mmCIF file of C-alpha atoms in Angstrom:
data_model
loop_
_atom_site.group_PDB
_atom_site.id
_atom_site.type_symbol
_atom_site.label_atom_id
_atom_site.label_comp_id
_atom_site.label_asym_id
_atom_site.label_seq_id
_atom_site.Cartn_x
_atom_site.Cartn_y
_atom_site.Cartn_z
ATOM 1 C CA MET M 1 -40.335 -6.142 -3.209
ATOM 2 C CA ARG M 2 -38.346 -7.683 -6.002
ATOM 3 C CA SER M 3 -39.624 -10.611 -7.901
ATOM 4 C CA GLU M 4 -38.087 -14.047 -7.407
ATOM 5 C CA PRO M 5 -36.403 -14.211 -10.891
ATOM 6 C CA ALA M 6 -34.696 -10.835 -10.265
ATOM 7 C CA ARG M 7 -33.234 -12.171 -7.015
ATOM 8 C CA ARG M 8 -31.955 -15.292 -8.748
ATOM 9 C CA ARG M 9 -30.295 -13.230 -11.495
ATOM 10 C CA ARG M 10 -28.642 -11.029 -8.910
ATOM 11 C CA ARG M 11 -27.252 -14.004 -6.993
ATOM 12 C CA ALA M 12 -26.009 -15.634 -10.179
ATOM 13 C CA ARG M 13 -23.610 -12.763 -10.946
ATOM 14 C CA PRO M 14 -20.051 -13.393 -9.789
ATOM 15 C CA PRO M 15 -18.672 -11.143 -7.048
ATOM 16 C CA LEU M 16 -16.892 -7.968 -8.062
ATOM 17 C CA VAL M 17 -13.413 -9.284 -7.244
ATOM 18 C CA GLN M 18 -13.988 -12.342 -9.404
ATOM 19 C CA ARG M 19 -15.176 -10.159 -12.308
ATOM 20 C CA TRP M 20 -12.090 -7.932 -11.954
ATOM 21 C CA ARG M 21 -9.859 -11.010 -11.953
ATOM 22 C CA GLN M 22 -11.550 -12.329 -15.102
ATOM 23 C CA ALA M 23 -11.149 -8.960 -16.834
ATOM 24 C CA ALA M 24 -7.479 -8.778 -15.816
ATOM 25 C CA ASP M 25 -6.860 -12.311 -17.081
ATOM 26 C CA ARG M 26 -8.501 -11.437 -20.381
ATOM 27 C CA HIS M 27 -6.934 -8.014 -21.007
ATOM 28 C CA LEU M 28 -3.597 -7.862 -19.155
ATOM 29 C CA THR M 29 -0.325 -9.681 -19.588
ATOM 30 C CA PRO M 30 1.336 -11.195 -16.480
ATOM 31 C CA VAL M 31 3.793 -8.276 -16.356
ATOM 32 C CA GLN M 32 0.963 -5.730 -16.529
ATOM 33 C CA ARG M 33 -0.939 -7.572 -13.781
ATOM 34 C CA SER M 34 2.175 -7.495 -11.598
ATOM 35 C CA LEU M 35 2.561 -3.758 -12.186
ATOM 36 C CA VAL M 36 -1.083 -3.125 -11.294
ATOM 37 C CA VAL M 37 -0.684 -5.078 -8.041
ATOM 38 C CA MET M 38 2.559 -3.233 -7.281
ATOM 39 C CA TRP M 39 0.998 0.208 -7.803
ATOM 40 C CA ILE M 40 -2.072 -0.662 -5.744
ATOM 41 C CA SER M 41 0.179 -1.938 -2.932
ATOM 42 C CA PHE M 42 2.313 1.195 -3.096
ATOM 43 C CA GLY M 43 -0.751 3.444 -3.032
ATOM 44 C CA VAL M 44 -2.282 1.681 -0.032
ATOM 45 C CA THR M 45 1.020 1.751 1.876
ATOM 46 C CA PHE M 46 1.679 5.413 1.017
ATOM 47 C CA GLY M 47 -1.859 6.408 1.995
ATOM 48 C CA THR M 48 -1.656 4.518 5.289
ATOM 49 C CA VAL M 49 1.634 6.158 6.231
ATOM 50 C CA ARG M 50 0.254 9.601 5.303
ATOM 51 C CA ILE M 51 -2.841 9.082 7.436
ATOM 52 C CA ILE M 52 -0.749 7.938 10.395
ATOM 53 C CA ALA M 53 1.635 10.892 10.003
ATOM 54 C CA HIS M 54 -1.237 13.391 9.824
ATOM 55 C CA GLY M 55 -2.919 11.726 12.794
ATOM 56 C CA ILE M 56 0.208 11.989 14.926
ATOM 57 C CA ARG M 57 0.803 15.579 13.867
ATOM 58 C CA GLY M 58 -2.830 16.566 14.324
ATOM 59 C CA GLY M 59 -3.075 14.856 17.694
ATOM 60 C CA TRP M 60 -6.106 12.702 16.852
ATOM 61 C CA LEU M 61 -4.187 9.416 17.035
ATOM 62 C CA PRO M 62 -3.140 7.985 20.404
ATOM 63 C CA TRP M 63 0.572 8.078 19.522
ATOM 64 C CA LYS M 64 2.582 11.204 20.172
ATOM 65 C CA ASN M 65 5.728 12.703 18.684
ATOM 66 C CA PHE M 66 8.955 11.550 20.309
ATOM 67 C CA SER M 67 10.879 14.375 21.920
ATOM 68 C CA ALA M 68 13.609 14.844 24.489
ATOM 69 C CA GLY M 69 14.088 18.218 26.097
ATOM 70 C CA GLY M 70 11.678 19.829 23.638
ATOM 71 C CA GLU M 71 13.639 18.622 20.593
ATOM 72 C CA HIS M 72 12.000 16.281 18.086
ATOM 73 C CA LEU M 73 13.575 12.841 17.780
ATOM 74 C CA PRO M 74 13.093 11.214 14.383
ATOM 75 C CA PRO M 75 12.558 7.454 14.207
ATOM 76 C CA PRO M 76 15.797 5.460 14.309
ATOM 77 C CA ARG M 77 17.467 4.946 10.959
ATOM 78 C CA LEU M 78 19.369 1.773 10.190
ATOM 79 C CA ARG M 79 22.928 2.259 9.018
ATOM 80 C CA HIS M 80 23.766 -0.172 6.246
ATOM 81 C CA ARG M 81 27.189 -1.173 5.070
ATOM 82 C CA ASP M 82 27.854 -2.005 1.460
ATOM 83 C CA THR M 83 29.432 -5.291 0.370
ATOM 84 C CA ARG M 84 33.003 -3.964 0.741
ATOM 85 C CA GLY M 85 32.446 -3.133 4.413
ATOM 86 C CA THR M 86 32.975 0.617 4.002
ATOM 87 C CA ARG M 87 30.786 3.178 5.635
ATOM 88 C CA PRO M 88 28.043 4.636 3.380
ATOM 89 C CA ASP M 89 29.269 8.222 3.945
ATOM 90 C CA ARG M 90 32.809 7.272 2.786
ATOM 91 C CA ARG M 91 32.630 6.328 -0.836
ATOM 92 C CA ALA M 92 35.498 4.334 -2.349
ATOM 93 C CA TRP M 93 35.152 5.996 -5.746
#
């Protein structure tokens, strides 16, 4: 068993997230911190989408591919109009 002083020292250390925050405050500018958060968010989102896509394709997730008559149906895409009201496939320039 550990001695009582060793336990107290271990409890006195700040949690890992707090230590990371202190290090970021000390070594990074606000712009750099924003970029780090952005890249971490992008990586988590990208990884989640990849895992879901592989799970659907591999059949180990409960969702299945959408198909009609044996033909794959991609997810619906939103059609956006630009500020001039023209269709995106008809460029004004």
